[in-house]
Structures are given as structure tokens and as C-alpha cells.
Short mmCIF file of C-alpha atoms in Angstrom, two decimals:
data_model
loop_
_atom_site.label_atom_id
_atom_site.label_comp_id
_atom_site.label_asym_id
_atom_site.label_seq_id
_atom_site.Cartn_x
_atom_site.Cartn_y
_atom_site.Cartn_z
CA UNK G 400 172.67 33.16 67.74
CA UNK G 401 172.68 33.96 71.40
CA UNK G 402 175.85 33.73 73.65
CA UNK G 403 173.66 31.51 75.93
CA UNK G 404 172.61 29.23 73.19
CA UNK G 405 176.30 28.43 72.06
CA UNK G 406 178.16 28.09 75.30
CA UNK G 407 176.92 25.45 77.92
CA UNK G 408 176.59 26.87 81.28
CA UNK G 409 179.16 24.23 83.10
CA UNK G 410 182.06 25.69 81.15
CA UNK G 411 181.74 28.88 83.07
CA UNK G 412 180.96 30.01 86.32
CA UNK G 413 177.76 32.50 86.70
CA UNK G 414 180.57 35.54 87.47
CA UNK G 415 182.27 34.41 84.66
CA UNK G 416 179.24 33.97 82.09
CA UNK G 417 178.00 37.52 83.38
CA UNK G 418 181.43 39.14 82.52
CA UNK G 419 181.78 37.50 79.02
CA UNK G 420 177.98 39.77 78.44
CA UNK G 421 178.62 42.77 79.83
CA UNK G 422 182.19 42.94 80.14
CA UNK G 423 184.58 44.67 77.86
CA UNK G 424 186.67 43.57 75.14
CA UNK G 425 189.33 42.56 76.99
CA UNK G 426 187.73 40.47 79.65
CA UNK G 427 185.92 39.29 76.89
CA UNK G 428 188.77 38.15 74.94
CA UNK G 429 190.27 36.30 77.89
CA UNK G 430 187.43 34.43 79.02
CA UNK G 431 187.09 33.14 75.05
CA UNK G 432 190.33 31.29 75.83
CA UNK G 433 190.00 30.09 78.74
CA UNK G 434 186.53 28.18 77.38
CA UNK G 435 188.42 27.14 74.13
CA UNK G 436 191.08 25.68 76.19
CA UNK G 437 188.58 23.54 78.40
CA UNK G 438 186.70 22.93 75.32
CA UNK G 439 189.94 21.30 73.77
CA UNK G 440 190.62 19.37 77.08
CA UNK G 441 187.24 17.68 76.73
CA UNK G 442 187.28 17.04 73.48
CA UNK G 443 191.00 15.82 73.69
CA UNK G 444 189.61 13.20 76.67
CA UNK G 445 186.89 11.78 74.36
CA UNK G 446 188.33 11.27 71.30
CA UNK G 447 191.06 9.03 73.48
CA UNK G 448 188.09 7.34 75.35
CA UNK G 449 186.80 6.64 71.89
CA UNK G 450 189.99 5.15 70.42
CA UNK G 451 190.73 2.81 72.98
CA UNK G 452 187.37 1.45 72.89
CA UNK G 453 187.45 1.32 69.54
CA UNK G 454 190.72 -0.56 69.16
CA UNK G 455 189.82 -2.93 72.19
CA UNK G 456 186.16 -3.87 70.24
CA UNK G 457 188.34 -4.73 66.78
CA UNK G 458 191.31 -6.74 68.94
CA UNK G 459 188.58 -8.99 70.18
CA UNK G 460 186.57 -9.38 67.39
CA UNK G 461 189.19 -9.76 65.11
CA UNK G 462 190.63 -12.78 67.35
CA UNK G 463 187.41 -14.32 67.48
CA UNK G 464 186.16 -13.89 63.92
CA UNK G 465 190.33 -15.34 62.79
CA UNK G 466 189.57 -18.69 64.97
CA UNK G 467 186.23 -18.95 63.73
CA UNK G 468 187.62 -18.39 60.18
CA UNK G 469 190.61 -20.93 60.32
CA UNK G 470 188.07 -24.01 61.50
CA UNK G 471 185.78 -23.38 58.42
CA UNK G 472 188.95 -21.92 56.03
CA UNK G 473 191.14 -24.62 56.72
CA UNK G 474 191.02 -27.29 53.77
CA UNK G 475 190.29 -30.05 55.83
CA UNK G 476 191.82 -33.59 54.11
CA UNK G 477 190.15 -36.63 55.68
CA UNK G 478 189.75 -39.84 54.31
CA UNK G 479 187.40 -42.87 55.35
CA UNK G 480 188.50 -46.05 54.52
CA UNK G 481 185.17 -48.87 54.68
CA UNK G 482 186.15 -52.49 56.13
CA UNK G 483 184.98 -53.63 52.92
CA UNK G 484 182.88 -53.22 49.56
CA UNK G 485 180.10 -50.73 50.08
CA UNK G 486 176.08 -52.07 49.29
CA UNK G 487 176.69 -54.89 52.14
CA UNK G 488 173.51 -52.64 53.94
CA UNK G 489 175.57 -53.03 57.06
CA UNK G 490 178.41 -51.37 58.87
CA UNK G 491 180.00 -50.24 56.02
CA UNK G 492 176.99 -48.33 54.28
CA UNK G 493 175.75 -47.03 58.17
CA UNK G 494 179.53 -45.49 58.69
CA UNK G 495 179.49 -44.40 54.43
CA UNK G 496 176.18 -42.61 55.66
CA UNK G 497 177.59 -40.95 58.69
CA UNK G 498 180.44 -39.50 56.57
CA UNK G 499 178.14 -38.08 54.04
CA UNK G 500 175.80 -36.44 56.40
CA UNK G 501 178.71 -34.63 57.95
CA UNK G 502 179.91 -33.98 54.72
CA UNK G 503 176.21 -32.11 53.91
CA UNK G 504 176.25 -30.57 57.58
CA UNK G 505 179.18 -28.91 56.92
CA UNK G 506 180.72 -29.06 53.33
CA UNK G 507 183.91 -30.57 54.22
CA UNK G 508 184.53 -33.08 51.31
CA UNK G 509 185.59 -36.53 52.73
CA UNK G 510 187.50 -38.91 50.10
CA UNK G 511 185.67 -42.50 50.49
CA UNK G 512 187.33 -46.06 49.19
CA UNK G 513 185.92 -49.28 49.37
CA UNK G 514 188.41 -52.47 49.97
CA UNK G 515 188.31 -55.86 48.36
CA UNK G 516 190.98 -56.96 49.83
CA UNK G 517 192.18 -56.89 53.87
CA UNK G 518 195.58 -55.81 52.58
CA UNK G 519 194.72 -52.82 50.56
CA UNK G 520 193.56 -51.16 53.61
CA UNK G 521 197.17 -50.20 54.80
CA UNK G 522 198.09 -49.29 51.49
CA UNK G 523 195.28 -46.93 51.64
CA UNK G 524 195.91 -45.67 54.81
CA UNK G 525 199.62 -44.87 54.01
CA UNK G 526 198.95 -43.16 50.84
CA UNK G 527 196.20 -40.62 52.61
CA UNK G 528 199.02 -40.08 55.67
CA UNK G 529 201.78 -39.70 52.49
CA UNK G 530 199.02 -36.82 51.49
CA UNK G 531 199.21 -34.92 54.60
CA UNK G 532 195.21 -36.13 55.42
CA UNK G 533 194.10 -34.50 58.65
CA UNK G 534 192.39 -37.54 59.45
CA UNK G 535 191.68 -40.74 58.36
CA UNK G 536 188.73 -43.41 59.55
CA UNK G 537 189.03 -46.81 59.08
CA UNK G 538 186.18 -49.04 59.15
CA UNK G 539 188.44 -52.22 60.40
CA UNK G 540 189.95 -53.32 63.18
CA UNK G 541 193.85 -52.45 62.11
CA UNK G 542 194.80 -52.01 65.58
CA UNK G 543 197.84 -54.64 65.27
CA UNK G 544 199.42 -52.82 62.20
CA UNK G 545 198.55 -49.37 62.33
CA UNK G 546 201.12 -48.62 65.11
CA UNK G 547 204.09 -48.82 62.58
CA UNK G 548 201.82 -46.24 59.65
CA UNK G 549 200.80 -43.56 63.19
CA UNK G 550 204.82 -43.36 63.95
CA UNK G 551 205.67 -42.47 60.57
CA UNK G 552 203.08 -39.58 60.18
CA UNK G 553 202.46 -37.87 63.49
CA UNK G 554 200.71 -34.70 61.95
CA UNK G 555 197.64 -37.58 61.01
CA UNK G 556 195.04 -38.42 63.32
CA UNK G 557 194.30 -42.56 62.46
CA UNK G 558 190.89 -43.36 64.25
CA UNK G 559 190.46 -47.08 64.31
CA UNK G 560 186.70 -48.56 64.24
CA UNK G 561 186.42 -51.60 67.43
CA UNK G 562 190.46 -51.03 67.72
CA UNK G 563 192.26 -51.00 70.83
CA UNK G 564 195.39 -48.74 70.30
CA UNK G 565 197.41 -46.53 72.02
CA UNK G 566 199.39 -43.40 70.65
CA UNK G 567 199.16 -39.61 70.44
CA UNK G 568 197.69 -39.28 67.05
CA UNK G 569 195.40 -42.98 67.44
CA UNK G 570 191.94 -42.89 68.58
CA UNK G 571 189.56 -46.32 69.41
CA UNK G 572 185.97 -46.64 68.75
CA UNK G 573 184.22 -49.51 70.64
CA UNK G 574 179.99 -49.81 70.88
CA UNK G 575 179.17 -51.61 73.36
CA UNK G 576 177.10 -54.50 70.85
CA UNK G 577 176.73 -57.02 73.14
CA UNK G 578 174.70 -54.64 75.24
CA UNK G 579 172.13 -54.18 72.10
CA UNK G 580 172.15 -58.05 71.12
CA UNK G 581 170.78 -58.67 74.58
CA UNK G 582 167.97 -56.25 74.30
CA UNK G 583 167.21 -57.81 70.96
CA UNK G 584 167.66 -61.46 71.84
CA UNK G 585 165.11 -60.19 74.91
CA UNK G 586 162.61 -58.47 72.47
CA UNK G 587 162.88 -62.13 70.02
CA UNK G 588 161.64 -64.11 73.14
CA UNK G 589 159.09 -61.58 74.16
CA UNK G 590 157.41 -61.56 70.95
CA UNK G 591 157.87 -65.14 70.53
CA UNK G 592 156.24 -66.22 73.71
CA UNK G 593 153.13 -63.76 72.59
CA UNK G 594 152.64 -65.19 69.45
CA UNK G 595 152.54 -69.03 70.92
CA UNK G 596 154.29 -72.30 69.70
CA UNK G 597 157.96 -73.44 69.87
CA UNK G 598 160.07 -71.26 72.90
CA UNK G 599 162.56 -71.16 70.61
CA UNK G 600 164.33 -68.34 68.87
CA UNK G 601 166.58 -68.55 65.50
CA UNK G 602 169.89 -66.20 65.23
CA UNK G 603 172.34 -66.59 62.19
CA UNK G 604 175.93 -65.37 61.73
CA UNK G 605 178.12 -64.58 59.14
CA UNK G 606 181.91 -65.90 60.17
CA UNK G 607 182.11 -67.10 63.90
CA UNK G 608 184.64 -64.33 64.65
CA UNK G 609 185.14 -63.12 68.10
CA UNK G 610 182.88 -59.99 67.49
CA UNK G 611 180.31 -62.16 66.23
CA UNK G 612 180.70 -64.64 69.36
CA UNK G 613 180.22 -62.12 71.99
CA UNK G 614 177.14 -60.59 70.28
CA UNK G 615 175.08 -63.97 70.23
CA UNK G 616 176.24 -65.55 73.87
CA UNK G 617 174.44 -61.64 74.05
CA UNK G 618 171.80 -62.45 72.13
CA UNK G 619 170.84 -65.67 74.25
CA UNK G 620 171.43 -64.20 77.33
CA UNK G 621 168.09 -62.08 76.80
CA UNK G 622 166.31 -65.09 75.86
CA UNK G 623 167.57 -66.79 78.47
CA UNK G 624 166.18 -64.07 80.67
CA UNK G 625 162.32 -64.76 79.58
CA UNK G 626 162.64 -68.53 79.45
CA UNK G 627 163.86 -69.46 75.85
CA UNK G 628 166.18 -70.88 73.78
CA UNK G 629 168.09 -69.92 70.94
CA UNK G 630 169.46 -71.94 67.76
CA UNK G 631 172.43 -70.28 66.49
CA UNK G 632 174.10 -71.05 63.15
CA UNK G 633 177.09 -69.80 61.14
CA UNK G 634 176.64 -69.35 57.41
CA UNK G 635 180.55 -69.23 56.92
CA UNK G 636 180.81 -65.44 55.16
CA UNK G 637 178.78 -62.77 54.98
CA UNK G 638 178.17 -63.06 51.29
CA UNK G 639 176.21 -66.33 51.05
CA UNK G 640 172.56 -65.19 50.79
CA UNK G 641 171.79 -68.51 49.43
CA UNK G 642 172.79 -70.36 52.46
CA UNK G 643 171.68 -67.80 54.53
CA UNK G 644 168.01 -67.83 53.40
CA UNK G 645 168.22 -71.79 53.26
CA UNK G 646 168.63 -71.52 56.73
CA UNK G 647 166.15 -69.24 58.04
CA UNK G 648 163.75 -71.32 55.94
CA UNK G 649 164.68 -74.48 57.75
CA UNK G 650 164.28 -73.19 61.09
CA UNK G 651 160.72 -71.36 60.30
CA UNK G 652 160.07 -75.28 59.38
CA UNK G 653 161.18 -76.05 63.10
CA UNK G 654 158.68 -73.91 64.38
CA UNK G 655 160.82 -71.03 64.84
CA UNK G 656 158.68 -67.43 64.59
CA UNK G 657 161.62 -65.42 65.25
CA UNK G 658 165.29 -65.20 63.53
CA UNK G 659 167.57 -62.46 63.90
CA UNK G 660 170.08 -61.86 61.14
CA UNK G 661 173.52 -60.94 61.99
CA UNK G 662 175.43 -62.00 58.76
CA UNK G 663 176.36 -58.54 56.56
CA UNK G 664 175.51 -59.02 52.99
CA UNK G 665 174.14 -62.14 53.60
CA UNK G 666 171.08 -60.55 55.35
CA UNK G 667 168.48 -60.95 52.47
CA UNK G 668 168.60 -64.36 52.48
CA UNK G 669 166.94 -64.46 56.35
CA UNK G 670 164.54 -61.70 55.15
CA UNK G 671 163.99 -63.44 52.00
CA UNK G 672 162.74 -66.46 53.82
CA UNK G 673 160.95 -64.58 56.34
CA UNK G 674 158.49 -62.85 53.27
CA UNK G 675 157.82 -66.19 52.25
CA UNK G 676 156.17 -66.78 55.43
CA UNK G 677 152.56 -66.48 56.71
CA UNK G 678 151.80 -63.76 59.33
CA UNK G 679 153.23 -64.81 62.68
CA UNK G 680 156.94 -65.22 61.49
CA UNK G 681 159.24 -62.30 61.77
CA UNK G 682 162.73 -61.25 61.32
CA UNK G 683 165.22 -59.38 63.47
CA UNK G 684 167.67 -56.80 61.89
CA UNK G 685 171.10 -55.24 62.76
CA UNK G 686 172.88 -52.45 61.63
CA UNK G 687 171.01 -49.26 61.94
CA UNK G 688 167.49 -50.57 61.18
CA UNK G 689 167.34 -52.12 58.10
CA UNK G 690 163.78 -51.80 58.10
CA UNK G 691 163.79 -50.64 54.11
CA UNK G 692 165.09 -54.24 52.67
CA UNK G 693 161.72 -55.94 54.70
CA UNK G 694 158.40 -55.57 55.86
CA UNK G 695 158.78 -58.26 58.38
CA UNK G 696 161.70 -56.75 60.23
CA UNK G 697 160.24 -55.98 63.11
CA UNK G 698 162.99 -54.77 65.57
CA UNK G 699 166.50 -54.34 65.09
CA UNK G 700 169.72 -54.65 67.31
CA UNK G 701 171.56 -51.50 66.22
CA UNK G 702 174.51 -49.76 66.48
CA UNK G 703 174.34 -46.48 65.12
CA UNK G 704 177.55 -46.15 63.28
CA UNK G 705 176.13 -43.28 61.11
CA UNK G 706 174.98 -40.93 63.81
CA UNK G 707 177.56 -41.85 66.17
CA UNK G 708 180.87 -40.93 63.59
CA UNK G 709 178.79 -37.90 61.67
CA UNK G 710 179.54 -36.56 65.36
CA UNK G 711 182.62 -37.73 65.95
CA UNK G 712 184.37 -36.16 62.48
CA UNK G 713 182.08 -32.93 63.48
CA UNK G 714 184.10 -32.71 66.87
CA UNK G 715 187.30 -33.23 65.46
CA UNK G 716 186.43 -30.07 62.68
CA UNK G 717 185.53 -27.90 65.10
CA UNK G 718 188.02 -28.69 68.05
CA UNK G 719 190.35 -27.66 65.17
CA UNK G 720 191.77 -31.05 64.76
CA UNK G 721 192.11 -32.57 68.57
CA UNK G 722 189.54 -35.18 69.66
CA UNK G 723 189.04 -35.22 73.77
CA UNK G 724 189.90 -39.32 74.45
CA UNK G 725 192.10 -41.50 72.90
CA UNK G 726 189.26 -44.09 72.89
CA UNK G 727 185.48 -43.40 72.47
CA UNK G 728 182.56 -45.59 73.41
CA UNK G 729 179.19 -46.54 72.24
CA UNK G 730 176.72 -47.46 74.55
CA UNK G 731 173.51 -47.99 75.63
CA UNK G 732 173.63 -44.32 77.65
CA UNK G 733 174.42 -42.28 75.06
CA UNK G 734 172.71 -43.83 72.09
CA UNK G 735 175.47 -45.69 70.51
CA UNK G 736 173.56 -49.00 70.46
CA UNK G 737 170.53 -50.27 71.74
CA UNK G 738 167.30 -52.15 70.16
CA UNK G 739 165.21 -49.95 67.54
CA UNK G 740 161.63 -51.27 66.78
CA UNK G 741 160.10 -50.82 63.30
CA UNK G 742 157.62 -48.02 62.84
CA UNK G 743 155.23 -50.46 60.74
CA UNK G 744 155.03 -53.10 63.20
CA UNK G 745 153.22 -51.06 66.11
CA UNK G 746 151.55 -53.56 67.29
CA UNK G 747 153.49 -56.52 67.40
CA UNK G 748 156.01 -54.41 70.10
CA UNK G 749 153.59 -54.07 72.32
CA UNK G 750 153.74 -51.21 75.10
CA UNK G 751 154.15 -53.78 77.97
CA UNK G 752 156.92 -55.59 75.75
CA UNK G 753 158.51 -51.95 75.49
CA UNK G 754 158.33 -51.62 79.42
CA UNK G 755 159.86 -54.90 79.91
CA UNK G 756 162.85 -54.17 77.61
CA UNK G 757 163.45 -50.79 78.90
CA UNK G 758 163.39 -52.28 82.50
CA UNK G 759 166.24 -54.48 81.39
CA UNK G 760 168.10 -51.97 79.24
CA UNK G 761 168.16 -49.52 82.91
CA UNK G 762 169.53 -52.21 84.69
CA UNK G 763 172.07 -52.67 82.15
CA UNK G 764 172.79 -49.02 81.98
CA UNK G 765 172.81 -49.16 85.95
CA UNK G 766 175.05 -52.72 86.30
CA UNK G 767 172.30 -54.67 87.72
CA UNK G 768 172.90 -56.32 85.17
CA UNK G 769 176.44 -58.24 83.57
CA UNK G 770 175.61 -59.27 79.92
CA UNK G 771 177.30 -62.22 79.22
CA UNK G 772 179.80 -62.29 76.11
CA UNK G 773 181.21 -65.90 76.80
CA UNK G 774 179.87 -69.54 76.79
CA UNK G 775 181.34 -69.77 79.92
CA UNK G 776 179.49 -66.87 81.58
CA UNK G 777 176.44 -67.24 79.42
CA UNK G 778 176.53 -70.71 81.33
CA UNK G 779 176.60 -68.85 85.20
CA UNK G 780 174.01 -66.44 84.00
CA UNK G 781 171.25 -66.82 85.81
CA UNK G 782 168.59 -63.19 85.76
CA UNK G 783 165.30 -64.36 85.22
CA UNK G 784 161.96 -62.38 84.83
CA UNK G 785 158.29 -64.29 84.72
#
């Protein structure tokens, strides 16, 4: 091999170069170290250049890939504790459903419990806290007692479903319902004035609780807004399908064509009686759809417990245990509640209908409009649309 071939030409000058061919031994010999000496400088330069790059790519790769490891490493504990016995094809199964899809999503295991009883829920809430639980979800309103349980065991997070509390480690989850019971009561008196007869619509309750009172001066609000009235009835539970059906049947006998059920368990009873009717009589549902118990369901005031806490318990995973607000909302906006029509029934929510209601949910969305959760304000309400 060539002298040219081995050494690069920037190493040496051209004098230089020239000498280290034709010069003697001892030039020769002296220019060899002076190139072996810049060689080692260089060399020397980019095997530091190389370390501290190296060591700067692990340091932030390594800090990145530990946080990234500690969310999905940890071993999350969260409980969910229902507001009562699953199977009630309600609240409790839409939040049960929420939990297990975020369960799926991410394969965080999430210990479930049904209650029979109103006072078992604080004993199951202090037992998961006892446990060390992350996080626990209760499907009932607690906010009055929980305060005492949150104190005791700060390192739990205690989210409280339609609570109002206030504390470091408590979080409240209100939908906005009312907002969705006066798109529905809207729809009922829509489709009621289509199909002709009696401007009358039919809405039964379960217990006439204050949640259950807003939602249905709600309810007839919309109607109110297209020109009809609404017959409202409490069952006295939400267990009584019985009653519940016996109901609904009397007021199809009335002349009623559309009821909306708002009474839990007791729900098959109004969609019982509703089957039993000719074509032309329909049913409202709640929850989120409960389109699968009956064909005549045609629209449903929802609030969309499942999606709306699959998200919530995602956020808290991946926020590493810290949820942004110490209350979260449901709404109309973001998808919380609203009205959901049933895929089957096409053509009985028309596409002006579908106009109409969307009009009224902007205005809503916008405060045109104050939906009225009172029997006093129900009473001053006064929006109309021919």
C-alpha cells in the first residue's frame, strides 16, 4: 500500500507530504510523529463527542421510558362501588360497563361490589381506603358522609357520582340530566303531534326524589315548548314492574302514544305495556339507550355514564393518579347527556324532528335557553316554537 493511500492529505502540508517521500530517515521519522500525534488528537476529540452524546441519548430515554413504565407498572388498586344491585339496566349496569371497558382498554383490574343496602356502601368504601385503593368510585350520592372516610385516608382519591364535595383527595361528578330530559320530553311531543290524537305525553318515575323532580319539570318543559302536556306519575320504587307496566297501560288507554320511562328496574313494565300495543304507541328510554330490552323504544334521554367514567378512570391512570378538577361535569357540549334515537326506528325521528331538536339542544348549549328544574320555574317558562 501506497503512502498516499494511507495518509489523508489534510494531516500534512504539501512540503511536508513531499519530505515524508523523498526525505531521509530522519525527516521521515519525525514527520511519522507528528501525524500520529494529530491522529491521536482527532481521534481523542471524537470518541468524547461520541460519549457525551451517547450518555445524553440514554439520560433522556431512560427518564422517559421510567415514567412511562411506572404508569403501566404501578399495581393500580381501584374499587367501584354501584349505588345498588347490578341487572337494574340503568345507572348502575351503564357505570359497571364503563369500568369494564377501561378495564379491557387497559388491563388494570377494577374490584366491583354491588350494595343491598344504603349502609353497606361506607363500609365498603372504608375497607377499600383500609386497603390502600388508589381510587375508589361510588355510584351514590355519599357526599354528606364521605367527608369523615376522605380525612382518614388522604393517599385515596374518593370520586363521588352527582356529589357535591369539597377536599383534596374528593372529586364530584354531576351530568347535566335535566338538560337531556328536555330534549326528550321535546322529541315525545314532536312525535306525538305527528302521529295525531291526544297532545298529551305519559312520563313515569321511580321514587319522587329530588333528582327525579328536576328531570321531569325537564321533561315537560320540552313539551311545553311544542304545545303539550305531560301526565307524570310515581310508581313508589324502582323495583315495581308490576305497577309500572299497569300504568303505562292505563295511560295508552287515555290516548297517550308516548311514555317515557324513568323508573330503574322498574323499566320493563312501561316497555312491557308498550309491546302490547298496536303500531302508533311508543316508549321513551333512559340510561344509555336501552334500546336492547324493546323494539318500541324509540329515543332515549341518556346520560352516558359508561363512556363518560371509562374516561374519567383512564385520566386518572395515566395522569399517574391526579385528576385536573375537583368536580367534573356532564353536559350537553361534551357528550355527557343528551337525547339518543334508536337505530330501528328511522323513520319515526324524522330529519325535520332531528333539526328541530338540535335547534333547541344549541340554544341550550348557547343559554338561549334556561331549562326549568322547578314547578315554580316550569310555571314562568314560557319558549314556544309552532
Amino acid at each position: 500500500m501506497s503512502y498516499m493511500g494511507f495518509f489523508p492529505y489534510h494531516i500534512l502540508s504539501c512540503i511536508e507530504f513531499k519530505n515524508l517521500i523523498n526525505g531521509g530517515n530522519e525527516k521521515r521519522e519525525s514527520l511519522l510523529i507528528k501525524i500520529m500525534k494529530k491522529l491521536l488528537g482527532l481521534f481523542s476529540i471524537l470518541l468524547i463527542v461520541l460519549i457525551v452524546s451517547t450518555s445524553c441519548t440514554k439520560v433522556d430515554s431512560t427518564s422517559k421510558g421510567e415514567a412511562s413504565q411506572t404508569v403501566k407498572q404501578r399495581q393500580w388498586k381501584i374499587a367501584f362501588i354501584a349505588g345498588g344491585l347490578f341487572g337494574d339496566q340503568g345507572m348502575n349496569d351503564a357505570m359497571l360497563k364503563g369500568v369494564k371497558d377501561f378495564s379491557d382498554k387497559s388491563g388494570i383490574k377494577v374490584t366491583s361490589v354491588e350494595v343491598s343496602e344504603s349502609g353497606d356502601t361506607m363500609i365498603n368504601a372504608n375497607n377499600f381506603a383500609e386497603q390502600n385503593y388508589d381510587l375508589v368510585l361510588m355510584g351514590s350520592n355519599y357526599s354528606d358522609v364521605i367527608g369523615e372516610t376522605a380525612e382518614a385516608y388522604p393517599k385515596t382519591t374518593f370520586i363521588i357520582n352527582k356529589g357535591s364535595v369539597h377536599g383534596d383527595n374528593l372529586v364530584s361528578v354531576k351530568f347535566n340530566e335535566p338538560d337531556g330530559a328536555f330534549l326528550a320530553g321535546a322529541y315525545a311531543a314532536l312525535l306525538t303531534k305527528e302521529l295525531g290524537g291526544k297532545p298529551t305525553i305519559g312520563w313515569v318515575g321511580g321514587m319522587r326524589i329530588p333528582d327525579l323532580e328536576i328531570s321531569k319539570f325537564a321533561f315537560k318543559a320540552g313539551a311545553k315548548v311544542f304545545g303539550v302536556d305531560t301526565n307524570t306519575v310515581y310508581i313508589g320504587d324502582f323495583k315495581d314492574s308490576a305497577k309500572s307496566k299497569e300504568i303505562t297501560l292505563q295511560m295508552y288507554n287515555d290516548g297517550i302514544k308516548v311514555v317515557q320511562s324513568f323508573c330503574g328496574g322498574a323499566a320493563s313494565g312501561v316497555y312491557q305495556a308498550a309491546e302490547s300495543q298496536p303500531e302508533g304507541n311508543y316508549a321513551l328510554g333512559s340510561a344509555t339507550g336501552q334500546f336492547h330490552m324493546s323494539d318500541k323504544i324509540v329515543a332515549s334521554q341518556v346520560v352516558n355514564y359508561d363512556i363518560y367514567y371509562q374516561q374519567i378512570l383512564a385520566s386518572f391512570v395515566e395522569n399517574n393518579g391526579e385528576i385536573d378538577s375537583q368536580l367534573l361535569e356532564g353536559t350537553l357540549a361534551n357528550g355527557g347527556v343528551g337525547i339518543k334515537y334508536s337505530p330501528k326506528h328511522q323513520d319515526v325521528a324524522t330529519k325535520e324532528m332531528r333539526e328541530k331538536i338540535e335547534s333547541l339542544k344549541q340554544k341550550v348549549i348557547n343559554k338561549e335557553i334556561k331549562v326549568p328544574t322547578s314547578e315554580e320555574s316550569f310555571n314562568k317558562f314560557s319558549y314556544k316554537v309552532e
